[in-house]
Amino acid sequence: MRMAELSSTSGVSIPTIKYYLREGLLPPGRHTRANQARYSEVHLTRLKLIAVLSGIARLSLAEIKVILAELEGPGSVIDTMAAMQNALAGRPSREAEPHTEESRAILDAIVDERQWIVRRDSAAYEAAVRVLAELHTTDLHWDGAMIAEYAAHAEAMGALDVQTLNFNGAPDDLLVQMVRGTLLRRQLVDALVLLAQQHSTRVRLGVEKP
């Protein structure tokens, strides 16, 4: 297809497509004449991925470039997934915070006990350490057993997430699935937990149904 058709089919404007081409976010088309090129389903899929990463994931073009570079590199789908998770989780400050080492020890113990095969230098790992450190500054009654129970539920949800993915398609499509699934599941689980809090509070206080 020509650029005009690519724009019409994808819903992305021609100036934006040209910008993506200049920035290397979109692979070049197959040149047919001096000033003409043809584009394929590969370009449509890549535009869909960029739209998801910049739209619902709200990543910057710089962050998207890192993910796409990993996608096109020699690494595995696991490496690309790690780059995507790093962008979604955000890189925390490397400054030492109170309770950081204690929190890291708690997380290390959970990961070891559950035999999780994960990267301990990832943004997701650091995000978990940061949250655990924050918990130490509150008056919430969280203990190691409760955190371990949360980890068990997280493992079940992570397994459900992976079950929804189609690993036989194009890598771009897989990333679209991962991002959409991760973000939509976050919203769904957060909403369900809020409803469960309403229920549990009423049960604990002995309040009848509204």
Coordinates of C-alpha atoms in Angstrom, one line a residue:
M1 CA 0.0 0.0 0.0
R2 CA 1.1 3.6 -0.5
M3 CA 1.5 6.0 2.4
A4 CA -1.9 7.6 1.9
E5 CA -3.5 4.1 2.2
L6 CA -1.3 3.3 5.2
S7 CA -2.5 6.5 6.9
S8 CA -6.2 5.8 6.0
T9 CA -6.0 2.2 7.3
S10 CA -4.1 2.9 10.5
G11 CA -5.7 6.2 11.4
V12 CA -2.3 7.8 11.7
S13 CA -1.7 11.1 9.8
I14 CA 0.8 11.2 7.0
P15 CA 3.0 13.8 8.8
T16 CA 3.1 11.6 11.9
I17 CA 4.1 8.5 9.7
K18 CA 6.8 10.6 8.1
Y19 CA 8.1 11.6 11.5
Y20 CA 8.1 8.0 12.7
L21 CA 10.1 7.1 9.6
R22 CA 12.6 9.8 10.2
E23 CA 13.0 8.9 13.8
G24 CA 13.5 5.2 13.0
L25 CA 10.4 4.1 14.9
L26 CA 8.9 2.8 11.7
P27 CA 11.0 0.7 9.2
P28 CA 11.4 2.2 5.7
G29 CA 9.0 1.1 3.0
R30 CA 10.0 -0.7 -0.2
H31 CA 11.0 2.0 -2.7
T32 CA 9.2 1.6 -6.1
R33 CA 10.2 5.0 -7.5
A34 CA 12.5 7.9 -6.5
N35 CA 9.8 9.5 -4.3
Q36 CA 7.5 6.6 -3.7
A37 CA 7.5 3.6 -1.4
R38 CA 5.2 0.7 -0.6
Y39 CA 4.2 -0.3 2.9
S40 CA 2.8 -3.6 4.3
E41 CA 1.1 -5.2 7.2
V42 CA 4.4 -5.0 9.1
H43 CA 4.0 -1.2 9.1
L44 CA 0.4 -1.4 10.2
T45 CA 1.3 -3.6 13.1
R46 CA 4.2 -1.3 14.1
L47 CA 1.9 1.7 14.0
K48 CA -0.6 -0.2 16.2
L49 CA 2.2 -0.9 18.7
I50 CA 3.4 2.7 18.8
A51 CA -0.2 3.9 19.3
V52 CA -0.6 1.5 22.3
L53 CA 2.8 2.4 23.8
S54 CA 2.2 6.2 23.4
G55 CA -1.5 6.1 24.1
I56 CA -2.8 3.9 26.9
A57 CA 0.8 3.2 28.2
R58 CA 1.7 6.9 28.0
L59 CA 5.3 6.3 27.2
S60 CA 7.6 8.9 25.7
L61 CA 9.1 8.5 22.2
A62 CA 12.5 8.0 23.9
E63 CA 11.1 5.1 25.9
I64 CA 9.3 3.6 22.9
K65 CA 12.6 3.7 21.0
V66 CA 14.3 1.7 23.7
I67 CA 11.6 -1.0 23.5
L68 CA 11.6 -1.1 19.7
A69 CA 15.4 -1.3 19.6
E70 CA 15.2 -4.3 22.0
L71 CA 12.4 -5.8 19.8
E72 CA 14.6 -5.6 16.7
G73 CA 17.8 -6.7 18.4
P74 CA 19.2 -10.1 18.9
G75 CA 17.6 -10.6 22.2
S76 CA 14.6 -12.9 23.1
V77 CA 11.0 -12.0 23.7
I78 CA 11.9 -12.1 27.4
D79 CA 14.4 -9.2 26.9
T80 CA 11.8 -7.2 25.0
M81 CA 9.3 -7.9 27.8
A82 CA 11.8 -6.7 30.4
A83 CA 12.4 -3.4 28.4
M84 CA 8.6 -2.9 28.3
Q85 CA 8.2 -3.6 32.0
N86 CA 11.0 -1.2 32.8
A87 CA 9.2 1.6 30.9
L88 CA 5.9 0.8 32.5
A89 CA 7.2 0.5 36.0
G90 CA 9.5 3.5 35.8
R91 CA 13.1 3.7 37.0
P92 CA 13.1 4.6 40.8
S93 CA 15.7 6.8 42.3
R94 CA 18.9 5.1 43.1
E95 CA 19.3 7.1 46.4
A96 CA 19.2 5.0 49.5
E97 CA 15.9 5.3 51.4
P98 CA 15.0 4.2 55.0
H99 CA 14.2 0.5 55.2
T100 CA 15.4 -0.2 51.6
E101 CA 17.8 -3.0 52.6
E102 CA 15.3 -4.6 54.9
S103 CA 12.6 -4.4 52.2
R104 CA 15.0 -5.9 49.7
A105 CA 15.7 -8.8 52.0
I106 CA 11.9 -9.4 52.4
L107 CA 11.4 -9.5 48.6
D108 CA 14.5 -11.7 48.1
A109 CA 13.1 -14.2 50.6
I110 CA 9.7 -14.3 48.8
V111 CA 11.3 -14.7 45.4
D112 CA 13.6 -17.5 46.7
E113 CA 10.7 -19.3 48.4
R114 CA 8.5 -19.1 45.4
Q115 CA 11.4 -20.0 43.1
W116 CA 10.6 -17.1 40.7
I117 CA 12.9 -16.8 37.7
V118 CA 13.1 -13.0 37.6
R119 CA 15.7 -10.3 37.0
R120 CA 16.6 -8.7 40.4
D121 CA 18.0 -5.6 38.6
S122 CA 14.7 -4.8 36.8
A123 CA 12.5 -1.8 37.4
A124 CA 9.6 -4.0 38.6
Y125 CA 11.9 -5.5 41.3
E126 CA 13.0 -2.0 42.4
A127 CA 9.4 -0.8 42.4
A128 CA 8.4 -3.6 44.7
V129 CA 11.3 -2.8 47.1
R130 CA 10.3 0.9 47.1
V131 CA 6.7 0.1 48.0
L132 CA 7.8 -2.3 50.8
A133 CA 10.0 0.5 52.1
E134 CA 7.1 2.9 52.1
L135 CA 5.0 0.4 54.0
H136 CA 7.5 0.5 56.8
T137 CA 6.7 4.2 57.3
T138 CA 2.9 3.7 57.8
D139 CA 0.8 2.3 60.6
L140 CA -0.7 -0.4 58.3
H141 CA -0.6 -3.9 59.9
W142 CA 1.4 -5.6 57.1
D143 CA 3.7 -8.5 58.0
G144 CA 5.9 -11.0 56.1
A145 CA 3.1 -13.6 55.9
M146 CA 0.7 -11.1 54.4
I147 CA 3.2 -9.9 51.8
A148 CA 3.9 -13.5 50.9
E149 CA 0.2 -14.1 50.4
Y150 CA 0.0 -11.1 48.1
A151 CA 2.9 -12.6 46.2
A152 CA 0.9 -15.9 45.8
H153 CA -2.0 -14.0 44.4
A154 CA 0.3 -12.0 42.1
E155 CA 1.8 -15.2 40.8
A156 CA -1.7 -16.5 39.9
M157 CA -2.5 -13.2 38.1
G158 CA 0.8 -13.3 36.3
A159 CA 0.1 -16.8 35.1
L160 CA -3.4 -15.8 33.9
D161 CA -1.9 -12.8 32.0
V162 CA 0.5 -15.1 30.1
Q163 CA -2.3 -17.5 29.3
T164 CA -4.1 -14.8 27.4
L165 CA -1.1 -14.1 25.1
N166 CA -0.6 -15.5 21.6
F167 CA 3.1 -16.3 21.2
N168 CA 2.7 -17.5 17.6
G169 CA 2.1 -14.1 16.0
A170 CA 4.4 -11.3 15.2
P171 CA 6.5 -9.9 18.0
D172 CA 4.9 -6.5 17.6
D173 CA 1.5 -8.1 18.1
L174 CA 2.7 -9.9 21.2
L175 CA 3.9 -6.6 22.7
V176 CA 0.5 -4.9 21.9
Q177 CA -1.2 -7.8 23.8
M178 CA 1.2 -7.5 26.7
V179 CA 0.7 -3.8 27.2
R180 CA -3.0 -3.8 26.7
G181 CA -3.4 -6.9 29.0
T182 CA -1.2 -5.5 31.7
L183 CA -2.8 -2.1 31.9
L184 CA -6.4 -3.3 31.6
R185 CA -5.8 -6.0 34.2
R186 CA -4.4 -3.3 36.5
Q187 CA -7.6 -1.3 36.2
L188 CA -9.8 -4.4 36.5
V189 CA -8.0 -5.7 39.6
D190 CA -7.9 -2.3 41.3
A191 CA -11.7 -1.9 40.7
L192 CA -12.4 -5.4 42.0
V193 CA -10.2 -4.8 45.1
L194 CA -12.1 -1.6 45.9
L195 CA -15.4 -3.5 45.7
A196 CA -13.9 -6.3 47.9
Q197 CA -12.9 -3.6 50.4
Q198 CA -16.5 -2.3 50.5
H199 CA -17.7 -5.9 51.2
S200 CA -15.0 -6.8 53.8
T201 CA -15.6 -3.5 55.7
R202 CA -19.3 -4.1 55.9
V203 CA -18.7 -7.7 57.0
R204 CA -16.2 -6.7 59.7
L205 CA -18.5 -3.9 61.0
G206 CA -21.6 -6.1 60.8
V207 CA -23.3 -3.6 58.4
E208 CA -26.3 -5.0 56.4
K209 CA -26.5 -4.7 52.7
P210 CA -27.0 -1.2 51.3

